[in-house]
Short mmCIF file of C-alpha atoms in Angstrom, two decimals:
data_model
loop_
_atom_site.label_atom_id
_atom_site.label_comp_id
_atom_site.label_asym_id
_atom_site.label_seq_id
_atom_site.Cartn_x
_atom_site.Cartn_y
_atom_site.Cartn_z
CA MET A 184 -5.30 -4.27 5.47
CA SER A 185 -9.05 -3.80 5.48
CA SER A 186 -11.62 -5.93 3.74
CA THR A 187 -15.34 -5.73 3.20
CA PRO A 188 -17.23 -8.84 4.27
CA HIS A 189 -19.36 -10.77 1.82
CA VAL A 190 -23.01 -9.84 2.53
CA ILE A 191 -25.71 -12.50 2.20
CA GLN A 192 -29.37 -11.49 2.29
CA GLN A 193 -32.18 -13.82 3.44
CA ALA A 194 -33.11 -15.26 0.01
CA GLN A 195 -29.51 -16.15 -0.83
CA ALA A 196 -29.02 -17.67 2.65
CA ARG A 197 -32.07 -19.89 2.04
CA GLU A 198 -30.61 -21.07 -1.31
CA LEU A 199 -27.19 -21.79 0.16
CA LEU A 200 -28.57 -23.62 3.20
CA ALA A 201 -30.45 -25.99 0.87
CA GLN A 202 -27.06 -27.08 -0.52
CA ILE A 203 -25.41 -28.08 2.75
CA ASP A 204 -25.92 -30.75 5.42
CA VAL A 205 -26.85 -28.56 8.41
CA PRO A 206 -27.38 -31.48 10.86
CA GLN A 207 -23.92 -32.87 10.03
CA ILE A 208 -22.32 -29.46 10.56
CA LEU A 209 -24.07 -29.07 13.91
CA HIS A 210 -23.12 -32.61 14.93
CA LYS A 211 -19.46 -31.67 14.34
CA LEU A 212 -19.95 -28.39 16.22
CA PHE A 213 -21.35 -30.21 19.26
CA ARG A 214 -18.39 -32.64 19.15
CA ASP A 215 -15.99 -29.68 18.91
CA LEU A 216 -17.69 -27.98 21.88
CA ALA A 217 -17.29 -31.16 23.94
CA ALA A 218 -13.62 -31.45 22.91
CA GLY A 219 -12.84 -27.81 23.72
CA LEU A 220 -12.24 -26.94 20.05
CA ALA A 221 -15.16 -24.52 19.98
CA VAL A 222 -16.42 -21.95 22.46
CA GLN A 223 -19.95 -20.70 23.00
CA PRO A 224 -20.15 -18.14 25.81
CA ALA A 225 -23.43 -17.17 27.41
CA GLN A 226 -25.59 -14.77 25.44
CA GLN A 227 -25.12 -11.08 26.06
CA LEU A 228 -28.06 -8.71 26.58
CA VAL A 229 -27.49 -5.02 25.87
CA ALA A 230 -30.55 -3.03 26.96
CA PHE A 231 -31.38 0.35 25.44
CA PRO A 232 -32.04 3.21 27.83
CA LYS A 233 -35.64 3.96 28.80
CA GLY A 234 -36.97 0.55 27.69
CA ALA A 235 -36.53 1.37 24.00
CA GLY A 236 -35.42 -2.18 23.19
CA ASP A 237 -32.23 -4.18 23.28
CA PHE A 238 -29.73 -6.29 21.40
CA ILE A 239 -29.02 -9.91 22.27
CA ASN A 240 -25.64 -11.16 21.10
CA TYR A 241 -24.74 -14.83 20.71
CA LEU A 242 -21.00 -15.39 20.43
CA GLY A 243 -18.92 -18.34 19.28
CA VAL A 244 -15.47 -19.50 18.18
CA LEU A 245 -14.62 -22.35 15.84
CA ALA A 246 -10.89 -22.74 16.52
CA GLU A 247 -10.28 -25.40 13.86
CA ASP A 248 -11.80 -23.11 11.22
CA GLY A 249 -10.18 -19.94 12.59
CA VAL A 250 -13.52 -18.16 12.82
CA TYR A 251 -15.11 -15.97 15.48
CA GLY A 252 -18.82 -15.28 15.04
CA VAL A 253 -21.54 -13.21 16.58
CA LYS A 254 -25.25 -13.32 15.90
CA THR A 255 -26.74 -10.03 16.96
CA SER A 256 -30.47 -9.59 17.25
CA PRO A 257 -32.07 -6.23 17.93
CA TYR A 258 -35.48 -5.79 19.51
CA ILE A 259 -36.46 -2.21 18.76
CA VAL A 260 -39.62 -0.85 20.35
CA GLY A 261 -41.76 1.14 17.91
CA GLU A 262 -45.22 2.63 17.59
CA GLN A 263 -46.30 -0.16 15.20
CA GLY A 264 -44.88 -2.86 17.49
CA PRO A 265 -41.36 -4.15 17.97
CA LEU A 266 -38.90 -4.61 15.13
CA VAL A 267 -36.87 -7.82 15.43
CA THR A 268 -34.08 -8.77 13.04
CA ALA A 269 -30.90 -10.80 13.32
CA TRP A 270 -27.55 -10.76 11.55
CA THR A 271 -24.51 -13.02 11.82
CA LEU A 272 -21.00 -11.62 11.45
CA LEU A 273 -18.02 -13.95 10.95
CA MET A 274 -14.49 -12.69 11.57
CA SER A 275 -11.10 -14.24 10.85
CA MET A 276 -9.15 -15.32 13.93
CA HIS A 277 -5.98 -15.07 11.81
CA ASN A 278 -6.08 -11.48 10.59
CA GLY A 279 -9.07 -9.97 12.47
CA GLN A 280 -10.86 -9.08 9.25
CA PRO A 281 -14.59 -9.51 8.63
CA LEU A 282 -15.44 -12.48 6.43
CA LEU A 283 -19.21 -12.58 6.17
CA LEU A 284 -22.31 -10.65 7.17
CA CYS A 285 -25.45 -12.74 6.77
CA ASP A 286 -29.13 -12.18 7.47
CA ALA A 287 -29.61 -14.72 10.26
CA HIS A 288 -33.34 -15.46 9.81
CA GLU A 289 -32.82 -18.59 7.69
CA LEU A 290 -29.70 -19.57 9.65
CA THR A 291 -31.67 -19.49 12.90
CA THR A 292 -34.50 -21.58 11.47
CA ALA A 293 -32.10 -24.15 9.97
CA ARG A 294 -29.99 -24.35 13.13
CA THR A 295 -33.00 -24.84 15.40
CA ALA A 296 -34.56 -27.47 13.12
CA ALA A 297 -31.27 -29.37 12.78
CA THR A 298 -30.58 -29.26 16.52
CA THR A 299 -34.08 -30.61 17.19
CA ALA A 300 -33.59 -33.37 14.61
CA LEU A 301 -30.26 -34.36 16.19
CA ALA A 302 -31.88 -34.47 19.63
CA VAL A 303 -34.76 -36.62 18.37
CA ASP A 304 -32.34 -39.00 16.67
CA ALA A 305 -30.22 -39.26 19.80
CA LEU A 306 -33.06 -39.62 22.30
CA ALA A 307 -36.03 -41.27 20.57
CA PRO A 308 -36.22 -45.05 20.56
CA LEU A 309 -35.60 -46.61 17.15
CA ALA A 310 -39.04 -48.21 17.29
CA ALA A 311 -40.83 -44.88 17.85
CA ARG A 312 -43.70 -44.33 15.41
CA ARG A 313 -45.19 -41.09 16.77
CA LEU A 314 -43.64 -37.73 17.41
CA ALA A 315 -45.28 -34.69 18.95
CA ILE A 316 -44.08 -31.48 17.38
CA ILE A 317 -44.75 -28.55 19.65
CA GLY A 318 -44.82 -25.45 17.51
CA SER A 319 -46.39 -24.43 14.26
CA GLY A 320 -43.70 -22.44 12.49
CA LYS A 321 -41.15 -23.42 9.88
CA VAL A 322 -38.90 -25.12 12.42
CA ALA A 323 -41.22 -28.02 13.30
CA PRO A 324 -41.61 -29.57 9.82
CA GLY A 325 -37.97 -28.76 9.13
CA ALA A 326 -36.89 -30.78 12.15
CA LEU A 327 -38.94 -33.76 11.01
CA ALA A 328 -37.56 -33.55 7.47
CA LEU A 329 -33.96 -33.51 8.77
CA ARG A 330 -34.27 -36.62 10.94
CA ALA A 331 -31.72 -39.30 10.10
CA LYS A 332 -33.71 -42.25 11.51
CA PRO A 333 -36.00 -44.21 9.20
CA ALA A 334 -39.21 -42.65 7.96
CA GLY A 335 -42.66 -43.94 8.89
CA LEU A 336 -43.01 -41.59 11.80
CA ALA A 337 -46.45 -40.06 12.28
CA ALA A 338 -46.28 -36.42 13.35
CA HIS A 339 -48.92 -33.89 14.30
CA GLN A 340 -48.43 -30.19 13.80
CA PRO A 341 -51.32 -27.87 14.72
CA VAL A 342 -52.58 -25.49 12.06
CA PHE A 343 -54.29 -22.30 13.18
CA THR A 344 -56.89 -21.03 10.74
CA GLU A 345 -58.39 -18.15 12.72
CA PRO A 346 -56.18 -15.05 12.87
CA GLY A 347 -56.93 -14.70 16.58
CA GLN A 348 -55.62 -18.22 17.23
CA ARG A 349 -52.12 -17.55 15.93
CA GLN A 350 -49.39 -17.36 18.51
CA PRO A 351 -46.45 -14.97 18.08
CA ARG A 352 -43.66 -16.46 15.96
CA HIS A 353 -41.13 -15.62 18.60
CA PRO A 354 -41.42 -14.59 22.25
CA ARG A 355 -39.92 -11.22 21.38
CA ALA A 356 -42.79 -10.57 18.95
CA ALA A 357 -45.38 -10.76 21.71
CA HIS A 358 -45.45 -6.99 22.42
CA ARG A 359 -44.64 -7.46 26.06
CA PRO A 360 -41.62 -6.32 28.03
CA ARG A 361 -38.78 -8.79 28.24
CA PRO A 362 -37.94 -10.21 31.64
CA ALA A 363 -34.67 -9.22 33.25
CA PRO A 364 -31.72 -11.42 32.15
CA GLU A 365 -31.59 -13.28 35.46
CA HIS A 366 -35.17 -14.49 34.90
CA ARG A 367 -34.69 -15.97 31.41
#
């Protein structure tokens, strides 16, 4: 029995993520990891021959949900600079069939913001009134917006106005060779 997975593009992923409680889902995931009900092996780097790029794969299992997942992110060297994308594939642990293929751009942003918000809530004193947000992308304000602790927190996020001042969105977008896996 073969099935075609449901495919979700970036815009639809953004809409769907707005309807769910990402920090709560991640909080449960972290509890499941601690209890041995979820597995997250080390990332896997698959280098292309002759320095033409690579794929990094992030694997995981949610036993309670019967789902295996992999986020795969290619870094493809090109004349106009590297091409970086990411897709998440979910597979059934019950019948081995694909369930979902989703553009992982919005998932990655939401996951990182929610993980940061959970860390701030767990580690920051309740009386904290200032928070330094290191970064200037979509993740930083997202992390602040997702915080569960009371509002009233002053935050500073740098804004770059000169094109030359912008930093790459992601280390892989920096047009420089990646370090060997043992150095990351």
